[in-house]
Structure formats: structure tokens, C-alpha cells
XYZ file of C-alpha atoms in Angstrom:
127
model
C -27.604 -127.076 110.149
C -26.801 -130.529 110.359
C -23.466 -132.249 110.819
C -21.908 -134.395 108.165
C -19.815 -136.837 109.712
C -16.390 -136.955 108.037
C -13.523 -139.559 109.013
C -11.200 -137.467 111.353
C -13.527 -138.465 114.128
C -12.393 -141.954 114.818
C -8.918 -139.726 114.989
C -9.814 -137.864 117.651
C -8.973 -138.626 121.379
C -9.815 -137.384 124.624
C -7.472 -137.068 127.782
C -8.456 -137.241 131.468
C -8.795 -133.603 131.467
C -12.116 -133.785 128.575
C -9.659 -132.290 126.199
C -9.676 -133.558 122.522
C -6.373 -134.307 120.227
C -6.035 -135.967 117.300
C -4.086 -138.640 116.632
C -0.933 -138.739 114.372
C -3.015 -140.970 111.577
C -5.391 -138.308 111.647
C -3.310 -135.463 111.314
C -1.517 -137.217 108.587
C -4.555 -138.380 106.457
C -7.533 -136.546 107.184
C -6.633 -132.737 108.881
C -3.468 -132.308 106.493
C -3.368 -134.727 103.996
C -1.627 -132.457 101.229
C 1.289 -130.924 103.661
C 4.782 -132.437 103.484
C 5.826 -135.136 105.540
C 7.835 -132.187 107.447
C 5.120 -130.179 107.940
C 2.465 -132.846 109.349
C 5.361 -133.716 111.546
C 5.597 -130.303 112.797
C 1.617 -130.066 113.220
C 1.828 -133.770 115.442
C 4.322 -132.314 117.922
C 2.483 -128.886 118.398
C -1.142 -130.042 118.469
C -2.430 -127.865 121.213
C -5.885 -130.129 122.808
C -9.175 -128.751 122.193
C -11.594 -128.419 124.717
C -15.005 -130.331 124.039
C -16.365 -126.904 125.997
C -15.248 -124.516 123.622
C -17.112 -125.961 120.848
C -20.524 -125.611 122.663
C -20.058 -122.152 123.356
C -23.079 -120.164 122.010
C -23.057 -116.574 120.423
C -25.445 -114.342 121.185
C -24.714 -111.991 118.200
C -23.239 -113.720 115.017
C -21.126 -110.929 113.243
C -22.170 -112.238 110.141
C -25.853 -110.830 110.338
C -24.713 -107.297 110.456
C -21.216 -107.387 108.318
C -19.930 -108.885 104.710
C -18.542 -112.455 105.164
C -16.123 -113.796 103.007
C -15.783 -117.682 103.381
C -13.247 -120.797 101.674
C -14.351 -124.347 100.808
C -11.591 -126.438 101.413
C -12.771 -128.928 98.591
C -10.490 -131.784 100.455
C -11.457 -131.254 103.932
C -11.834 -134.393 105.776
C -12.388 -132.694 109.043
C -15.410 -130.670 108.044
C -17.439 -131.689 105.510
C -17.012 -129.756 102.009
C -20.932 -129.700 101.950
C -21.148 -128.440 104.878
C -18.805 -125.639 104.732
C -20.834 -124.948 101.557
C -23.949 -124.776 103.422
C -23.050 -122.813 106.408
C -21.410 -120.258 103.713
C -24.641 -119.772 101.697
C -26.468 -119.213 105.224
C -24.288 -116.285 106.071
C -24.472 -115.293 102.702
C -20.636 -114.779 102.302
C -18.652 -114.322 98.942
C -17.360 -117.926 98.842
C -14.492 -119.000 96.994
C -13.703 -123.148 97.057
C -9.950 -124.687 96.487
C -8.780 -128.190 96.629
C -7.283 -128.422 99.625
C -7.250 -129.990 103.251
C -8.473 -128.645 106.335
C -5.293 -126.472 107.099
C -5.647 -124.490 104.019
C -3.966 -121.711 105.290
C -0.889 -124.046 105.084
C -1.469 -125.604 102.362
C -2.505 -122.964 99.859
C -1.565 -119.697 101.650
C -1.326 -117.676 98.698
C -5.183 -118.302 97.994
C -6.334 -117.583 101.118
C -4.322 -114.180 101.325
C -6.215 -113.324 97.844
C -9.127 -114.066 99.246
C -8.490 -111.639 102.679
C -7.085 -108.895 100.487
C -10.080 -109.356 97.922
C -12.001 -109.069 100.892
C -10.127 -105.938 102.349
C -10.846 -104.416 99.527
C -14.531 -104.977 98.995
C -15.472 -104.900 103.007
C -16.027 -100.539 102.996
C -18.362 -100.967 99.706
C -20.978 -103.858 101.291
């Protein structure tokens, strides 16, 4: 699947360690654009780095190919594409359910994303 580049990655910044953060413009504007001023002032203070490692980790056994998958399109999303969220749900073949919202949708809409996991709770025994 290919990447789609999307504009939090001039945000993002690396420390001496190879660890990744973003930076407060890109926080603000492209990972949680539709939070409060509050809130994305929260998220800048608690960032937690990312390490470039992690993301290159490879899985051997994708729980997806074996179990129902249940995936949101955060329509907004500046930090991963919307298309390619779309794409990578129609290759695991999850029940996918899109909403306007950032990346942090879980913040930002968490009543829709709790439908979504109890919809899912529901349905995962019948698949």
C-alpha cells in the first residue's frame, strides 16, 4: 500500500535519541485541528516521542486475516491520509464507518467511536 504524504510531516521532529515529536504547529493544525485550544494545549505538554523503530516493526501474523475488523475514517485526518485509511480498511475487509474528524478522533468525537466498538462488540461472536 502506498503512502500518501499528508502535511504533519514537515511537523515532525527528531531528537538526538532518533525519537520523533511533533511540533506545537502540528499538533495544533494538522493532528488535532478540531480540539479546543485547552485540549491541544494539554496534547503539546504530554506528547510522549515516538520511536522511528517502532514503526518498522513487522508482524508476522496480522489479526485481521483470521478475525472481523471494524475500522474509522477520520474524514479530516491530516496525519494519515483519509484515502489511505480508506484503502488499508477495504484490504482488511473491516466494517468501516467514516466521520469528519481529525486524527485524535477518539477525542474529538468519542461518542462515535464508542458506537462503533459497541456495534462491534456486538456483531464480533456472529462473523
Amino acid at each position: 500500500m502506498t503512502s500518501v504524504p499528508t502535511p504533519i510531516g514537515s511537523e515532525l521532529r527528531p531528537d538526538k535519541s532518533g525519537f520523533l515529536k511533533l511540533t506545537p504547529k502540528g499538533i495544533a493544525e494538522d493532528f488535532a485541528q478540531d480540539l479546543s485550544a485547552k485540549e491541544i494545549e494539554v496534547l503539546t505538554a504530554t506528547q510522549v516521542p515516538t520511536s522511528v523503530a517502532a514503526m518498522k516493526g513487522e508482524i508476522t501474523t496480522p489479526a485481521w486475516k483470521s478475525k472481523p475488523s471494524w475500522y474509522i475514517v477520520a474524514a479530516n485526518d491530516r496525519a494519515i491520509s483519509p484515502d489511505l485509511e480508506a484503502a488499508q480498511a477495504k484490504k482488511i475487509g473491516a466494517t468501516t464507518t467514516t466521520v469528519s474528524s481529525s486524527h485524535v478522533i477518539m477525542l474529538a468525537q468519542p461518542s462515535k467511536v464508542a458506537g462503533v466498538i459497541f456495534d462491534a462488540a456486538s456483531k464480533a461472536g456472529s462473523k
